[in-house]
XYZ file of C-alpha atoms in Angstrom:
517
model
C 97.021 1.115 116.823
C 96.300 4.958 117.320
C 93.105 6.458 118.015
C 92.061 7.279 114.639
C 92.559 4.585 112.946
C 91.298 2.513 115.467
C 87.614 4.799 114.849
C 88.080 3.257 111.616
C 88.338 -0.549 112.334
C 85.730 -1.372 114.872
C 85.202 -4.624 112.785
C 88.659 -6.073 113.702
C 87.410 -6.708 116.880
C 84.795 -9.136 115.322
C 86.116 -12.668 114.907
C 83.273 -14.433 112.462
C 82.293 -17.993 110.797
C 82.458 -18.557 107.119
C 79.705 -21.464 105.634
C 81.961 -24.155 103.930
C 85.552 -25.271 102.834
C 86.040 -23.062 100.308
C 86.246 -19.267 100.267
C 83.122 -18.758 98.002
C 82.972 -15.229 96.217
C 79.746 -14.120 98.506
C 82.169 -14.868 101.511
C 85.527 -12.945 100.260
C 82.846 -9.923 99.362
C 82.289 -10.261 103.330
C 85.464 -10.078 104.357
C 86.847 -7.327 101.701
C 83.280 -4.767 102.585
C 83.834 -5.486 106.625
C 87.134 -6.402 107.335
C 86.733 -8.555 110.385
C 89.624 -9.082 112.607
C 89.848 -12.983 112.024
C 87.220 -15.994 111.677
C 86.854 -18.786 113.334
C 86.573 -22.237 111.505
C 83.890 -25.467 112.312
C 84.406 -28.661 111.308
C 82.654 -27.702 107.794
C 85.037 -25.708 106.726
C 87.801 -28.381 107.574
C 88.192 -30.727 104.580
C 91.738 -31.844 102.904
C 94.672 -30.549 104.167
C 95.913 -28.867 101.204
C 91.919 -27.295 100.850
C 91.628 -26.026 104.350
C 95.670 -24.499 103.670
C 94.572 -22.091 100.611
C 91.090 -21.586 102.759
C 93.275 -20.193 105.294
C 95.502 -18.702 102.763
C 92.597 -16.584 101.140
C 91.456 -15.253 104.380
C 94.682 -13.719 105.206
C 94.483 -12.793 101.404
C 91.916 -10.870 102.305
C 91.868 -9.469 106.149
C 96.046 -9.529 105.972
C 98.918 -10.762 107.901
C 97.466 -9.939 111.241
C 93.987 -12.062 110.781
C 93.434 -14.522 113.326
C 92.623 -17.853 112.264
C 90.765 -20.045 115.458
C 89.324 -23.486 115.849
C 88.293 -25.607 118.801
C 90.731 -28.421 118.709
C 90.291 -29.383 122.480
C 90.751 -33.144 122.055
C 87.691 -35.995 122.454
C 85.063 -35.214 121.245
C 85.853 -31.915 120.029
C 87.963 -31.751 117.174
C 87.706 -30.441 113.978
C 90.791 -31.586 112.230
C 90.817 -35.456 112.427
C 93.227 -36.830 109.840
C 96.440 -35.657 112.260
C 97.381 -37.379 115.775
C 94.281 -36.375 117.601
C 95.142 -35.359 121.596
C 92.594 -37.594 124.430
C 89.773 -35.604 126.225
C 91.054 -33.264 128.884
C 89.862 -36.206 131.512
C 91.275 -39.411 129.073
C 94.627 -37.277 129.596
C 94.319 -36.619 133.465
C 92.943 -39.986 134.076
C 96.738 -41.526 131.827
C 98.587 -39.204 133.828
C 97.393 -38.994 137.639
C 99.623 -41.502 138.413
C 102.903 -40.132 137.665
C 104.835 -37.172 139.560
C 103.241 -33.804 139.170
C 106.641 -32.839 136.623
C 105.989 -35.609 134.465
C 102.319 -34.804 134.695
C 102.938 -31.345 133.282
C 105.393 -32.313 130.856
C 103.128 -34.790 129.099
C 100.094 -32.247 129.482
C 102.535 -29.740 127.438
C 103.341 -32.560 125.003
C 99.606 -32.663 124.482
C 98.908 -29.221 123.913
C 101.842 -29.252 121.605
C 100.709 -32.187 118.781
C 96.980 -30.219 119.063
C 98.758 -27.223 117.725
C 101.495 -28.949 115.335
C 98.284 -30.016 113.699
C 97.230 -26.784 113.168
C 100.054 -24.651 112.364
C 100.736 -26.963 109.332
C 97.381 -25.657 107.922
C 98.083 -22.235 109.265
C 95.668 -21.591 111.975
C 97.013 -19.663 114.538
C 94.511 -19.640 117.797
C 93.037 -22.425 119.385
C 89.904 -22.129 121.583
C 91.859 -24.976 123.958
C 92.335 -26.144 126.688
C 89.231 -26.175 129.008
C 89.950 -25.122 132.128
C 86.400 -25.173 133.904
C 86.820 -27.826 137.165
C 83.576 -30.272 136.615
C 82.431 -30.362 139.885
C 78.638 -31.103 139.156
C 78.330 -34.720 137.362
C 75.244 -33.365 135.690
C 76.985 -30.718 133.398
C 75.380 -31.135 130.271
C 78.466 -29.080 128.331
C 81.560 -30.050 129.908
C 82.113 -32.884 131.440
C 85.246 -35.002 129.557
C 86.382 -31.757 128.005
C 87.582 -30.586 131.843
C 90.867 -31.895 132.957
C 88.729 -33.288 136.376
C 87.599 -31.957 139.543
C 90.138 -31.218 141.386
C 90.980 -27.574 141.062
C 94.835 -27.933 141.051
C 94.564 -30.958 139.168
C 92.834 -28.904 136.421
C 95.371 -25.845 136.923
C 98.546 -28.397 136.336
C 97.472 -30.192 133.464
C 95.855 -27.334 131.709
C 98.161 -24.589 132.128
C 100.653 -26.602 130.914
C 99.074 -27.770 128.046
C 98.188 -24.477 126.789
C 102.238 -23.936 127.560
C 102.716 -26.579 125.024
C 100.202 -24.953 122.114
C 102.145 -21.275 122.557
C 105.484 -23.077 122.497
C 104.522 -24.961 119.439
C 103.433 -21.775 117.969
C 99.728 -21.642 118.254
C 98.072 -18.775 120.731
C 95.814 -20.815 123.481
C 92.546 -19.436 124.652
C 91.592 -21.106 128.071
C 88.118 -21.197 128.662
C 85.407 -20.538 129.633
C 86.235 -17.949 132.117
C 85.195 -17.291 135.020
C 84.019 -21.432 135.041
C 81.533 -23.513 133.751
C 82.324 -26.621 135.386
C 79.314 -26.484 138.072
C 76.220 -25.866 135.839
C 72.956 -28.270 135.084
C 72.460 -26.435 132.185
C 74.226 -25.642 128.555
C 75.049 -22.089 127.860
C 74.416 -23.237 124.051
C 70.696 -23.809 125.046
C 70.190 -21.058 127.859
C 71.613 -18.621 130.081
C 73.034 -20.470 133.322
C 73.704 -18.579 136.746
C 76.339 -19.905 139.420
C 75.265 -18.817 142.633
C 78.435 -19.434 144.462
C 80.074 -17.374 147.028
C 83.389 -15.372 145.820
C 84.974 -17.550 148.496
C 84.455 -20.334 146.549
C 84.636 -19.513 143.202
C 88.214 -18.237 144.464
C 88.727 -22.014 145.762
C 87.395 -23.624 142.945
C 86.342 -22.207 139.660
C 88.982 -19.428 139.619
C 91.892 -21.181 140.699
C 93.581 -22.596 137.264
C 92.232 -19.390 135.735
C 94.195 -17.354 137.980
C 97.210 -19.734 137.435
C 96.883 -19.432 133.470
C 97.110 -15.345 133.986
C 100.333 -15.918 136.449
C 101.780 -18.114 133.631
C 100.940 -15.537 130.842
C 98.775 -17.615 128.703
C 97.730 -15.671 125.965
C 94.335 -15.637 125.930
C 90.936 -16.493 127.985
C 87.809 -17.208 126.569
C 84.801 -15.590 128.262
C 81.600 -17.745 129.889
C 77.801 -16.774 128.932
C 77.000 -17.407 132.728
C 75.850 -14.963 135.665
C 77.656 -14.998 138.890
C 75.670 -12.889 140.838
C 79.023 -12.509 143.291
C 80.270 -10.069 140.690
C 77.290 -9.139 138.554
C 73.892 -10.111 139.157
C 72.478 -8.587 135.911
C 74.844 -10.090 133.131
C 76.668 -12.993 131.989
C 80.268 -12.656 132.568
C 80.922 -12.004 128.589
C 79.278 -8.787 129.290
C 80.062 -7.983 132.727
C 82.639 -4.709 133.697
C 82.414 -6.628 136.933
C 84.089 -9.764 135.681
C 86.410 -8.892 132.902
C 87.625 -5.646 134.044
C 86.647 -4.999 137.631
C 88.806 -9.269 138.701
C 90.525 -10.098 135.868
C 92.413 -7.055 134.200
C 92.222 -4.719 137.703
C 92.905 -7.397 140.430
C 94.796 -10.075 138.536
C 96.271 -7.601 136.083
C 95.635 -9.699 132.629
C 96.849 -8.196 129.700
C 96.205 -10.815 127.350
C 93.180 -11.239 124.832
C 89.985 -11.790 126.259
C 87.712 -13.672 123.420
C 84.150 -14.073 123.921
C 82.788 -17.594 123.899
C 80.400 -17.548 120.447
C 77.632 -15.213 120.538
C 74.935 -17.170 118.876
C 74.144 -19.389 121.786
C 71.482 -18.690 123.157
C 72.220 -17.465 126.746
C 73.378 -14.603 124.445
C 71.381 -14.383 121.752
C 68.045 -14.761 123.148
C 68.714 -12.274 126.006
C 70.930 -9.500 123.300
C 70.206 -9.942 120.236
C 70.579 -7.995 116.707
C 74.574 -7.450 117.348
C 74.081 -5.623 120.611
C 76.241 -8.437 122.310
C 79.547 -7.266 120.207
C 79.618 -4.115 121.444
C 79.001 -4.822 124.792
C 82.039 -7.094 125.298
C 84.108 -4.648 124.360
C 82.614 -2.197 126.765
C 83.033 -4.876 129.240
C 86.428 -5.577 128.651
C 86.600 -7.996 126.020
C 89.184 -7.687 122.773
C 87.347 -9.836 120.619
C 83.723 -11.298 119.724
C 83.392 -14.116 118.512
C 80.434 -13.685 115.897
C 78.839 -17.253 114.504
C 75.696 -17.374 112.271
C 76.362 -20.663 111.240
C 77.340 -19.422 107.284
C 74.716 -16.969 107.586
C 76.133 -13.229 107.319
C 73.439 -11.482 108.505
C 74.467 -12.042 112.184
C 78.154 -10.735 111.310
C 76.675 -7.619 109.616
C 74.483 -7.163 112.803
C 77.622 -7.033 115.144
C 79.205 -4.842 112.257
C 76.659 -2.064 112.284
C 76.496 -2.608 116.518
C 79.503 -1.992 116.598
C 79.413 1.075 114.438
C 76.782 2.592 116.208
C 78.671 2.105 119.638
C 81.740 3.980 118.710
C 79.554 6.737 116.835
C 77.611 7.408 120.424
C 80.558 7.169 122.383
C 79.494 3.913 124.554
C 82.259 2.226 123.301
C 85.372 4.703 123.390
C 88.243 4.873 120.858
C 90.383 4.390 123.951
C 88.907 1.229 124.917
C 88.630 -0.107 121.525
C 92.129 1.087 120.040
C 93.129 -1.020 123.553
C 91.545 -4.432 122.765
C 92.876 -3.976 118.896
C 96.084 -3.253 120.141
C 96.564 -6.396 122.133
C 95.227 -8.676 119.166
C 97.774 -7.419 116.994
C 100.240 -8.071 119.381
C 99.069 -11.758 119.460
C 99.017 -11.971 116.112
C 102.591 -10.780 115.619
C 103.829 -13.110 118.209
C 101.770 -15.787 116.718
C 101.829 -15.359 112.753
C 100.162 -18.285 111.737
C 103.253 -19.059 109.226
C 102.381 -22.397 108.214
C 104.909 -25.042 109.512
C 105.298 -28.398 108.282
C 104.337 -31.552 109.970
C 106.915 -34.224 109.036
C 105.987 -37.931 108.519
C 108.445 -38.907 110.958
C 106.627 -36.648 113.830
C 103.262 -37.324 113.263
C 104.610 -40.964 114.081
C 106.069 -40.236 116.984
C 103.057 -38.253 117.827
C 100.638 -40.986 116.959
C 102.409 -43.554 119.255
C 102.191 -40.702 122.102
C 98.679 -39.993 121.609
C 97.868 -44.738 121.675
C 99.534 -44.742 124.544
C 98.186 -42.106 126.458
C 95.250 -43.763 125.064
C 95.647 -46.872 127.046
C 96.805 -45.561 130.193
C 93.700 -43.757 130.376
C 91.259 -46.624 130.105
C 89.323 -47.038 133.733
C 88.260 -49.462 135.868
C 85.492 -49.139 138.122
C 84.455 -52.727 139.912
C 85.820 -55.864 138.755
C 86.117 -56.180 135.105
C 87.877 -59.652 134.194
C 89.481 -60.045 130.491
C 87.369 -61.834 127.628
C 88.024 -64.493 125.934
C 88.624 -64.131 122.095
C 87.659 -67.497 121.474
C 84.127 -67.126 122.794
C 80.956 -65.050 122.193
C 80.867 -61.798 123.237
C 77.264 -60.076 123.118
C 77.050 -56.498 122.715
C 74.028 -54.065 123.529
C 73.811 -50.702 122.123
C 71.479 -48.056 121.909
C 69.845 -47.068 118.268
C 70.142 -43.514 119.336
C 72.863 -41.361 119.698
C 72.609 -37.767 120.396
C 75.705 -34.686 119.561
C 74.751 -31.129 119.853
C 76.748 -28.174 121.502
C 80.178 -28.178 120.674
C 79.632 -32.089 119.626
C 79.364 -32.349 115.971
C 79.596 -36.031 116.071
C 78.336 -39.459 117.875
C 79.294 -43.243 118.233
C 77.365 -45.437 115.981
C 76.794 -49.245 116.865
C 78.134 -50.110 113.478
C 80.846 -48.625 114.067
C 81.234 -49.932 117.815
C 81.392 -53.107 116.606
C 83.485 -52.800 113.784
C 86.144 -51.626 115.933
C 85.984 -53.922 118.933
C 85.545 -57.189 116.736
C 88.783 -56.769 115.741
C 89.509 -58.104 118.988
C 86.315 -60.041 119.820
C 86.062 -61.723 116.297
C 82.825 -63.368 117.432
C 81.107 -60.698 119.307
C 77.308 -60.213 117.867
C 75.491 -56.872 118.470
C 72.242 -55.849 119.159
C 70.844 -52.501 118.041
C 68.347 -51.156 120.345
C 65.415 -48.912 119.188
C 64.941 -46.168 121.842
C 61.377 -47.925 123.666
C 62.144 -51.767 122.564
C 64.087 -53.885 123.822
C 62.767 -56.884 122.248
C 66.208 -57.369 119.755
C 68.577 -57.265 123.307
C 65.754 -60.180 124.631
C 66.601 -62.451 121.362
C 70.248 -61.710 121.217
C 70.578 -62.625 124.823
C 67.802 -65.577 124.667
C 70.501 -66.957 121.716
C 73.630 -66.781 123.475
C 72.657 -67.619 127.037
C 76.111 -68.127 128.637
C 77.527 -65.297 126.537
C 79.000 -62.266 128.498
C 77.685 -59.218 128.022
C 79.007 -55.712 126.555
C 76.499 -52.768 127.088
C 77.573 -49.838 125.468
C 77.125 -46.111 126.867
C 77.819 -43.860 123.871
C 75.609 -40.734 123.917
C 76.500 -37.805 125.921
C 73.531 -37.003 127.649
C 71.720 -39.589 129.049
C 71.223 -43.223 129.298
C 67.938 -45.040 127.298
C 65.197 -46.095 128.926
C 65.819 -49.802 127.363
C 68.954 -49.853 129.556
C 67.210 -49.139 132.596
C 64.344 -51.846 131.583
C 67.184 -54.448 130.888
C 69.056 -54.163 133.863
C 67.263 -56.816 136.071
C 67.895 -59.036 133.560
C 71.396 -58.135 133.130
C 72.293 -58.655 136.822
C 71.504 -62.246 136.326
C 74.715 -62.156 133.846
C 78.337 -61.428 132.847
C 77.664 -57.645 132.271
C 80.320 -55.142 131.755
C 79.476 -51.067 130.718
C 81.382 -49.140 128.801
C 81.424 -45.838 129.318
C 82.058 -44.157 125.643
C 81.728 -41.124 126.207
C 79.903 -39.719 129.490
C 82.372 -40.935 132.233
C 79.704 -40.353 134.709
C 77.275 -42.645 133.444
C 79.418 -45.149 134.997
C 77.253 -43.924 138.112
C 74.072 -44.518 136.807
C 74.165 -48.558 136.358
C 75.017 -51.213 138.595
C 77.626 -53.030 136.346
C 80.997 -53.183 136.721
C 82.733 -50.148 133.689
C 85.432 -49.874 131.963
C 85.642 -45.784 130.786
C 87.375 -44.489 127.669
C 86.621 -40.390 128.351
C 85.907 -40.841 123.970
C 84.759 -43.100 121.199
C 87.865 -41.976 118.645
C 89.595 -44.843 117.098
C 92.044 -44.753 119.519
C 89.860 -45.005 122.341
C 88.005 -47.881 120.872
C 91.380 -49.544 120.325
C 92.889 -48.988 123.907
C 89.501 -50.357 124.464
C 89.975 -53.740 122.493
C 92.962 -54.085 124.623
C 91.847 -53.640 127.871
C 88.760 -55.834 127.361
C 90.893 -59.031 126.040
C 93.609 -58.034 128.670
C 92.392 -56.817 131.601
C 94.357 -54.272 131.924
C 92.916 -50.759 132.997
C 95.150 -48.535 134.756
C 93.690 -45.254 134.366
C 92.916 -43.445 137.250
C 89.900 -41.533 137.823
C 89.820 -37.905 137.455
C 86.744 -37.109 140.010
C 86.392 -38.097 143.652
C 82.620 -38.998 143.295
C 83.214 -42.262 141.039
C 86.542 -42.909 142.614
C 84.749 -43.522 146.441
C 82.850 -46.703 144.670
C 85.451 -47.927 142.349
């Protein structure tokens, strides 16, 4: 785009949030008055296919040919379009595949990447903010966790480069994330504003290693990280830093791809740069595109809008630099047009079967964990509460827990446990005395205090955990675990099987749980 038109169409470098599944008339004045570069889409604005289609469609109505449509659609837990073949976790698929040769590994990895993005296409969307490629080295990441491919650094550079592969081939741009690594953090960018006080030495060994490989490969794009590395920069997060997105990735590893930032109303961001300032200062920084959420709420898009303004007006940000980062999204978006492409009944079939059976390769064993018996009572304890927040925009109930595995266990009776009483697990277990017993891990961030209270008692019996969810909580208890990296229905029915059949052949995607396995 040349200089002055790029003075003209700072905005293009915003990517923004709409509030619901239709393009209301408030929301197309938005677009038409600002005319953003793209928006990204939550799971409320994903309803029926054929609704979320003409969404799409009036957007491009709108912002034209070269707006960028984005969604997370990692796999696991986050998803926003659930009614196609849903790919596993990042960990579900590297805990099916670690046992096969590193070429089959990648070629299933691709496969993955390429049913996330068949689902999309078919509604149009063109970018997906997938795969993760932070290596979860710290068990108590709040954030990542199942959404990283593992631990290992290669491990994660294999299976995630070639997974993004498999999203570009299939026609959808890839943004790996969250750059330069968020896999060793205690704390959730969405919350606060982490630092990772590593040396370069081993960030280089670790964090940056299947980032580096995805710029070698030519992904497409990289989502940013709202963390410090004082290594590079000391005084910003690496969505802001010259340090990080110019200075090592476009000088030293030569990117020249689309940096994204990660969303700019969590709070590492927003707290520390607020009213818009944080638009502006990606760009600066080396960034192509904000990402601008306000949860519905235009007022935050208009802030980055005026930001922005003012930035080019004074000069900070220079038409150079900003005719630069529009340049390369319009060369994504021309090499990814978001030309909607069916999904045929007969693929969606084959990718089902793909996605069930990576589903029960990827169920985990850690102790001894004999098969049930259908015949026979099965008890199951699970916690009342369930907490999503983050990226998470859902949670396991116990209802539905036990819908789902008593179509394997037809006699297995539940117990719902209030968060400080345990007094329903004490009757359900005083009823069935000789009954085995299921206790169910489904929240993401931390185990109830009723499980910790029960677990005397629970030594004296049958007990097997399931880890729903957290695949490190399989840690934190002294039962034997089987792990499902999810609580989709496919997880819950590779599940079924492995508790009536023993079989468990996943292999664990972190050396930490492996050592007492």
């Amino acid at each position: 785009m040349p200089q002055a038109e790029s003075q003209l169409f700072p905005n293009r470098a915003l990517i923004v949030d709409l509030p619901g599944p239709d393009l209301d008339p408030a929301s197309a004045d938005l677009l038409r008055e600002y005319g953003f570069g793209g928006v990204c889409l939550f799971a409320r604005n994903v309803s029926t296919p054929e609704r979320t289609a003409r969404l799409v469609s009036d957007i491009r109505s709108i912002l034209g040919p070269d707006a960028l449509i984005g969604i997370d659609q990692e796999g696991g837990a986050v998803l926003r379009r659930l009614d196609v073949p849903m790919p596993p976790a990042p960990m579900g698929l590297s805990a099916a595949l670690l046992g096969l040769s590193e070429d089959e590994q990648r070629t299933q990895a691709f496969l993955a990447g390429a049913i996330a993005a068949r689902g999309l296409l078919e509604l149009g969307i063109n970018w997906n903010y997938a795969p993760d490629l932070d290596v979860n080295v710290n068990p108590l990441n709040p954030v990542i966790g199942e959404r990283s491919f593992g631990a290992d650094p290669q491990v994660v550079a294999r299976l995630g480069v070639a997974w993004a592969q498999g999203s570009e081939a299939a026609g959808v741009l890839s943004a790996v994330k969250h750059f330069p690594g968020h896999g060793d953090t205690f704390q959730d960018s969405h919350l606060t504003l982490p630092t990772v006080a590593k040396s370069r030495s081993e960030l280089e060994a670790t964090e940056w290693l299947p980032f580096h490989a995805a710029v070698n490969a030519g992904v497409g794009s990289i989502m940013t990280a709202h963390i410090i590395y004082p290594a590079l920069d000391s005084e910003r997060p690496a969505t802001l830093s010259a340090a990080v997105l110019t200075g090592l990735l476009r000088d030293e590893w030569s990117y020249d791809g689309v940096v994204v930032t990660d969303a700019t109303d969590m709070k590492a961001i927003r707290d520390h740069y607020p009213n818009g300032q944080a638009g502006p200062l990606a760009l600066i920084a080396g960034a192509d595109a904000a990402l601008s959420c306000g949860h519905g709420d235009d007022t935050t898009h208009r802030e980055h809008a005026a930001a922005m303004q003012r930035a080019v007006a004074s000069g900070d940000l220079s038409e150079a630099r900003l005719g630069q980062a529009l340049a390369r999204l319009q060369r994504a978006a021309q090499r990814f047009p978001g030309t909607p492409r069916p999904y045929t009944d007969a693929q969606k079939q084959a990718d089902q079967a793909q996605v069930e059976a990576w589903g029960r390769a990827s169920i985990t064993r850690t102790g001894t964990v004999e098969a049930l018996d259908p015949a026979e009572p099965v008890l199951l304890l699970v916690s009342q509460g369930a907490g999503a927040g983050g990226p998470y925009g859902e949670f396991l109930s116990g209802a539905a827990l036990t819908t789902a595995l008593q179509r394997a266990l037809p006699h297995l009776q539940m117990a719902l446990l209030p968060v400080n009483d345990t007094l329903p697990a004490l009757k359900l277990l005083g009823e069935f005395p000789n009954a085995p017993v299921l206790l169910a891990t489904t929240d993401r961030w931390s185990i109830p205090p009723t499980y910790r209270e029960l677990t005397p008692l629970l030594q004296t019996r049958r007990t097997i955990q399931l880890a729903l969810w957290n695949p490190y909580q399989a840690l934190e208890l002294p039962f034997p675990a089987l792990i499902s990296y999810g609580f989709r229905r496919g997880n819950l029915d590779a599940l079924s099987h492995a508790l009536i059949s023993g079989e468990a052949p996943g292999h664990l995607p972190f050396q930490v749980l492996q050592e007492q396995a």
